[in-house]
Short mmCIF file of C-alpha atoms in Angstrom, two decimals:
data_model
loop_
_atom_site.label_atom_id
_atom_site.label_comp_id
_atom_site.label_asym_id
_atom_site.label_seq_id
_atom_site.Cartn_x
_atom_site.Cartn_y
_atom_site.Cartn_z
CA MET N 149 -1.73 7.90 -22.16
CA SER N 150 -5.37 6.82 -22.04
CA GLU N 151 -7.83 9.69 -21.76
CA ALA N 152 -10.96 9.08 -19.72
CA SER N 153 -14.04 8.13 -21.68
CA ILE N 154 -17.56 6.92 -20.98
CA ASP N 155 -19.97 4.76 -22.96
CA HIS N 156 -23.05 2.72 -22.21
CA GLU N 157 -25.05 -0.29 -23.27
CA ASP N 158 -28.67 -0.92 -22.32
CA LEU N 159 -29.01 -4.57 -21.30
CA SER N 160 -32.75 -4.19 -20.75
CA GLU N 161 -35.27 -1.41 -20.24
CA ALA N 162 -34.23 -1.03 -16.62
CA THR N 163 -30.60 -2.19 -16.67
CA ARG N 164 -27.74 -0.19 -18.07
CA ARG N 165 -24.05 -0.99 -18.28
CA VAL N 166 -21.96 2.19 -18.05
CA ILE N 167 -18.40 1.70 -19.24
CA LEU N 168 -15.65 3.93 -17.90
CA SER N 169 -12.14 3.76 -19.29
CA GLY N 170 -8.82 5.56 -19.04
CA ARG N 171 -7.42 7.67 -16.25
CA LEU N 172 -9.93 8.80 -13.62
CA ASP N 173 -7.81 11.51 -12.05
CA MET N 174 -8.93 15.17 -11.71
CA LEU N 175 -8.79 15.76 -15.45
CA GLY N 176 -10.43 12.46 -16.28
CA SER N 177 -13.18 12.93 -13.75
CA GLU N 178 -13.97 16.39 -15.17
CA ALA N 179 -14.39 14.78 -18.58
CA ILE N 180 -16.95 12.15 -17.53
CA THR N 181 -18.72 13.31 -14.39
CA LEU N 182 -21.71 15.03 -15.98
CA LYS N 183 -22.29 12.27 -18.50
CA LEU N 184 -22.04 9.65 -15.74
CA ALA N 185 -24.69 11.43 -13.71
CA SER N 186 -27.03 11.68 -16.69
CA LEU N 187 -26.55 8.04 -17.71
CA THR N 188 -27.48 6.85 -14.21
CA ALA N 189 -30.24 9.39 -13.65
CA ALA N 190 -33.39 7.48 -14.67
CA ALA N 191 -35.52 6.41 -11.72
CA SER N 192 -35.23 2.77 -10.52
CA ARG N 193 -32.34 2.27 -12.89
CA ARG N 194 -30.14 -0.79 -12.37
CA VAL N 195 -26.57 0.18 -13.19
CA ILE N 196 -23.50 -1.93 -13.79
CA LEU N 197 -20.53 0.42 -13.64
CA ASP N 198 -17.88 -1.33 -15.69
CA LEU N 199 -14.38 -0.37 -14.54
CA ARG N 200 -12.44 -3.06 -16.37
CA GLU N 201 -10.75 -0.56 -18.70
CA VAL N 202 -9.95 2.06 -16.07
CA THR N 203 -6.18 2.49 -15.94
CA PHE N 204 -5.93 4.83 -12.95
CA LEU N 205 -8.54 5.35 -10.22
CA ALA N 206 -7.91 8.36 -7.98
CA SER N 207 -10.02 9.43 -5.02
CA ILE N 208 -11.91 11.91 -7.16
CA GLY N 209 -13.04 9.06 -9.40
CA ILE N 210 -14.10 7.11 -6.34
CA ARG N 211 -16.13 10.10 -5.13
CA ASP N 212 -17.96 10.07 -8.48
CA ILE N 213 -18.71 6.38 -7.96
CA ILE N 214 -20.01 6.90 -4.42
CA GLY N 215 -22.06 9.93 -5.38
CA ASN N 216 -23.75 8.12 -8.23
CA ALA N 217 -24.28 4.94 -6.22
CA LYS N 218 -26.04 6.96 -3.52
CA ALA N 219 -28.16 8.83 -6.05
CA VAL N 220 -29.20 5.61 -7.78
CA GLU N 221 -30.15 4.03 -4.46
CA ARG N 222 -32.19 7.07 -3.39
CA ARG N 223 -34.18 6.76 -6.63
CA GLY N 224 -34.96 3.13 -5.86
CA GLY N 225 -32.30 1.60 -8.10
CA LYS N 226 -29.03 -0.23 -7.53
CA LEU N 227 -25.48 0.36 -8.75
CA VAL N 228 -22.86 -2.39 -8.77
CA LEU N 229 -19.23 -2.38 -9.88
CA LEU N 230 -17.62 -4.70 -12.40
CA VAL N 231 -13.81 -4.87 -12.11
CA GLY N 232 -12.99 -8.09 -13.99
CA ASP N 233 -9.29 -8.85 -13.62
CA ASN N 234 -8.33 -5.21 -13.19
CA ASP N 235 -6.30 -5.86 -10.04
CA GLN N 236 -5.17 -2.29 -9.59
CA VAL N 237 -8.69 -0.90 -9.55
CA ALA N 238 -9.80 -3.74 -7.29
CA LYS N 239 -6.95 -2.94 -4.85
CA THR N 240 -7.84 0.74 -4.82
CA LEU N 241 -11.51 -0.01 -4.11
CA GLU N 242 -10.49 -2.37 -1.35
CA ALA N 243 -8.01 0.07 0.18
CA THR N 244 -10.68 2.75 0.44
CA GLY N 245 -13.33 0.36 1.77
CA ILE N 246 -15.57 1.04 -1.21
CA SER N 247 -15.78 -2.58 -2.32
CA THR N 248 -17.54 -3.39 0.95
CA ILE N 249 -20.26 -0.76 0.55
CA VAL N 250 -20.82 -0.88 -3.21
CA PRO N 251 -21.22 -4.47 -4.49
CA THR N 252 -18.17 -5.30 -6.57
CA TYR N 253 -17.80 -8.25 -8.96
CA THR N 254 -15.24 -9.79 -11.24
CA THR N 255 -17.63 -11.34 -13.80
CA GLU N 256 -20.41 -9.84 -15.90
CA ARG N 257 -22.78 -12.61 -14.84
CA GLU N 258 -22.33 -11.91 -11.13
CA ALA N 259 -22.67 -8.17 -11.69
CA LEU N 260 -25.88 -8.60 -13.68
CA ASP N 261 -27.42 -11.06 -11.24
CA SER N 262 -26.70 -8.69 -8.36
CA ALA N 263 -27.94 -5.59 -10.17
CA VAL N 264 -31.34 -7.13 -10.97
CA ALA N 265 -31.77 -8.98 -7.66
CA MET Z 1155 29.58 -7.97 -2.15
CA ASN Z 1156 26.26 -6.07 -2.24
CA VAL Z 1157 26.60 -2.39 -2.92
CA ASP Z 1158 23.81 -0.05 -1.88
CA ALA Z 1159 23.33 2.87 -4.19
CA GLN Z 1160 20.93 5.75 -4.11
CA CYS Z 1161 19.98 7.01 -7.48
CA PHE Z 1162 18.46 10.43 -7.87
CA LEU Z 1163 16.01 10.03 -10.73
CA GLY Z 1164 14.71 13.47 -11.29
CA GLU Z 1165 12.83 16.51 -10.18
CA LEU Z 1166 9.92 18.46 -11.50
CA SER Z 1167 8.21 21.71 -10.63
CA ILE Z 1168 4.52 22.02 -11.33
CA ARG Z 1169 1.68 24.45 -10.80
CA GLY Z 1170 -1.23 23.37 -8.65
CA ASP Z 1171 -3.88 22.44 -11.22
CA ALA Z 1172 -5.42 19.32 -12.72
CA LYS Z 1173 -3.36 19.35 -15.92
CA GLU Z 1174 -0.14 19.68 -13.98
CA VAL Z 1175 -1.12 16.85 -11.65
CA ARG Z 1176 -1.62 14.67 -14.74
CA ARG Z 1177 1.77 15.81 -16.06
CA SER Z 1178 3.45 14.88 -12.80
CA SER Z 1179 1.87 11.41 -12.82
CA LEU Z 1180 3.12 10.79 -16.34
CA TRP Z 1181 6.58 12.10 -15.38
CA LEU Z 1182 6.80 9.67 -12.49
CA GLU Z 1183 5.40 6.72 -14.44
CA GLU Z 1184 7.80 7.26 -17.32
CA ILE Z 1185 10.80 7.40 -15.00
CA CYS Z 1186 9.72 4.28 -13.14
CA GLN Z 1187 9.11 2.37 -16.33
CA GLY Z 1188 12.54 3.36 -17.59
CA ARG Z 1189 14.11 2.06 -14.37
CA GLY Z 1190 12.36 -1.28 -14.38
CA VAL Z 1191 10.13 -0.50 -11.41
CA PRO Z 1192 7.33 -3.13 -11.42
CA ALA Z 1193 4.00 -1.79 -12.67
CA ASP Z 1194 2.16 -2.32 -9.39
CA GLN Z 1195 4.86 -0.49 -7.42
CA THR Z 1196 4.75 2.36 -9.94
CA MET Z 1197 1.00 2.52 -9.43
CA ARG Z 1198 1.45 2.79 -5.63
CA LEU Z 1199 3.80 5.74 -6.11
CA SER Z 1200 1.62 7.35 -8.75
CA LEU Z 1201 -1.52 7.09 -6.63
CA CYS Z 1202 0.27 8.53 -3.59
CA LEU Z 1203 1.61 11.40 -5.68
CA ASN Z 1204 -1.79 12.12 -7.17
CA GLU Z 1205 -3.55 12.13 -3.81
CA ALA Z 1206 -0.87 14.23 -2.11
CA LEU Z 1207 -1.12 16.84 -4.86
CA ALA Z 1208 -4.91 16.76 -4.75
CA ASN Z 1209 -4.69 17.55 -1.02
CA VAL Z 1210 -2.31 20.44 -1.66
CA ILE Z 1211 -4.71 21.90 -4.22
CA SER Z 1212 -7.84 21.32 -2.14
CA HIS Z 1213 -6.56 22.25 1.30
CA GLY Z 1214 -3.39 24.26 0.81
CA GLY Z 1215 -5.11 27.59 0.38
CA PRO Z 1216 -4.06 30.41 -1.95
CA THR Z 1217 -0.38 30.21 -1.01
CA ALA Z 1218 -0.27 26.61 -2.27
CA LEU Z 1219 -1.48 27.65 -5.68
CA ASP Z 1220 0.66 30.79 -5.99
CA ALA Z 1221 4.01 29.00 -5.83
CA PRO Z 1222 5.34 25.99 -7.72
CA ILE Z 1223 5.17 22.55 -6.14
CA HIS Z 1224 8.56 20.78 -6.22
CA LEU Z 1225 8.80 17.05 -6.73
CA GLN Z 1226 11.85 14.85 -6.37
CA LEU Z 1227 12.13 11.13 -6.97
CA SER Z 1228 14.95 8.84 -6.01
CA LEU Z 1229 15.40 5.10 -6.03
CA GLU Z 1230 17.61 3.17 -3.66
CA GLU Z 1231 18.95 -0.13 -4.83
CA ALA Z 1232 19.48 -2.35 -1.82
CA GLY Z 1233 20.76 -5.50 -3.48
CA GLU Z 1234 18.98 -8.57 -2.26
CA ARG Z 1235 16.94 -6.53 0.21
CA GLY Z 1236 15.04 -4.98 -2.67
CA ARG Z 1237 14.42 -1.41 -3.68
CA VAL Z 1238 13.09 1.74 -2.07
CA ALA Z 1239 11.53 4.66 -3.90
CA VAL Z 1240 11.50 8.01 -2.14
CA LEU Z 1241 9.18 10.72 -3.42
CA SER Z 1242 9.41 14.21 -1.97
CA ILE Z 1243 6.70 16.86 -2.42
CA VAL Z 1244 7.36 20.43 -1.31
CA ASP Z 1245 4.59 23.02 -1.42
CA ALA Z 1246 3.95 26.50 -0.07
CA GLY Z 1247 0.48 25.79 1.29
CA ALA Z 1248 -0.96 25.91 4.78
CA PRO Z 1249 0.61 23.41 7.20
CA PHE Z 1250 -0.73 19.93 6.52
CA ASP Z 1251 0.67 17.10 8.62
CA PRO Z 1252 -0.98 13.79 7.68
CA GLU Z 1253 -0.15 12.34 11.10
CA VAL Z 1254 -2.04 15.10 12.89
CA ARG Z 1255 -5.11 14.45 10.74
CA GLY Z 1256 -5.68 11.27 12.67
CA PRO Z 1257 -7.00 7.93 11.42
CA THR Z 1258 -9.42 7.85 8.51
CA HIS Z 1259 -11.99 5.10 8.77
CA ALA Z 1260 -13.60 3.21 5.95
CA PRO Z 1261 -17.37 3.86 5.79
CA SER Z 1262 -19.66 1.17 7.13
CA SER Z 1263 -22.46 1.79 4.65
CA LEU Z 1264 -23.00 3.56 1.35
CA MET Z 1265 -25.24 6.25 2.81
CA GLU Z 1266 -22.67 6.99 5.54
CA ALA Z 1267 -19.83 7.36 3.06
CA GLU Z 1268 -18.42 10.88 3.08
CA PRO Z 1269 -16.20 12.38 0.38
CA GLY Z 1270 -13.50 13.49 2.82
CA GLY Z 1271 -10.49 11.47 3.90
CA LEU Z 1272 -10.33 9.15 0.91
CA GLY Z 1273 -7.10 10.58 -0.45
CA LEU Z 1274 -5.30 10.37 2.87
CA ARG Z 1275 -6.54 6.81 3.35
CA MET Z 1276 -5.10 5.92 -0.03
CA ILE Z 1277 -1.74 7.52 0.72
CA ARG Z 1278 -1.50 5.67 4.03
CA THR Z 1279 -2.49 2.36 2.45
CA PHE Z 1280 -0.20 2.48 -0.56
CA SER Z 1281 2.91 3.92 1.08
CA ASP Z 1282 5.18 2.14 3.52
CA GLU Z 1283 6.25 5.28 5.35
CA LEU Z 1284 5.27 8.95 5.42
CA LEU Z 1285 7.50 11.70 6.73
CA TYR Z 1286 6.28 15.24 7.21
CA GLN Z 1287 8.31 18.34 7.92
CA ARG Z 1288 7.47 22.01 8.00
CA ASP Z 1289 10.49 23.95 6.64
CA GLY Z 1290 9.81 27.65 7.16
CA ASP Z 1291 6.76 28.35 5.03
CA ARG Z 1292 6.94 25.06 3.14
CA ASN Z 1293 5.41 21.62 3.66
CA ARG Z 1294 7.68 18.72 2.81
CA LEU Z 1295 5.96 15.37 2.51
CA THR Z 1296 8.20 12.38 1.87
CA ILE Z 1297 6.53 9.21 0.66
CA ILE Z 1298 8.47 5.96 0.87
CA VAL Z 1299 7.53 2.80 -1.01
CA ARG Z 1300 9.53 -0.42 -0.61
CA TRP Z 1301 9.41 -3.71 -2.43
CA SER Z 1302 11.46 -6.85 -2.59
CA GLN Z 1303 13.14 -8.19 -5.70
CA SER Z 1304 10.49 -10.86 -6.01
CA GLU Z 1305 7.54 -8.43 -6.12
#
């Protein structure tokens, strides 16, 4: 069983890749939600939320994504999603309509180009 | 000659909290893996289970949390027609009929996106059929997922 975890990598002064992994169910979301908010909190931050290692994405995890995407946008930044070849996460985002309102990409290059555009 | 067989795979009683929801997901996933259910079909079932339980906890009221939630899983082998998994969830919460809730629409923009309705949208998308019954003071939600042998 993969526990939820969160990490980050600063790609530039303004651009941060936040890496989520494991199960984002109620328990998993509890474990990462505060850290996710703090990692995306800087004003005008460009965020690539990397979901490639997420093994289970429940609606509570999606609510975290939406909440943070909104907050980043209100601060003048932009949050995009990187799903790679994680078909299950991609299907879940598509089923909920999230992939049409939060830019979602399969490659790092596309995600980065969109985040800084 | 094809022989249809329904196989009762197991049942589980859980409390209505986050740890127990995780336990139920792992229970279901382990059973499905042991029965050769394809990973993507297992994920459909697991997501539906998770979202249904999340709704019970969030909207069922105190009676939902005071009594155990009963889960049952069965698998029907239908020969060349494929397989059908039937997941039953019985809780003691306030009546909650997913059909009565009406359609849940995907948001048209990020700022319009609301937290409500996501779970129900996921259940409706990932299941093939939903059956709801109120039995006395219990909700019974039956989630049906079908797939062909080639999936």
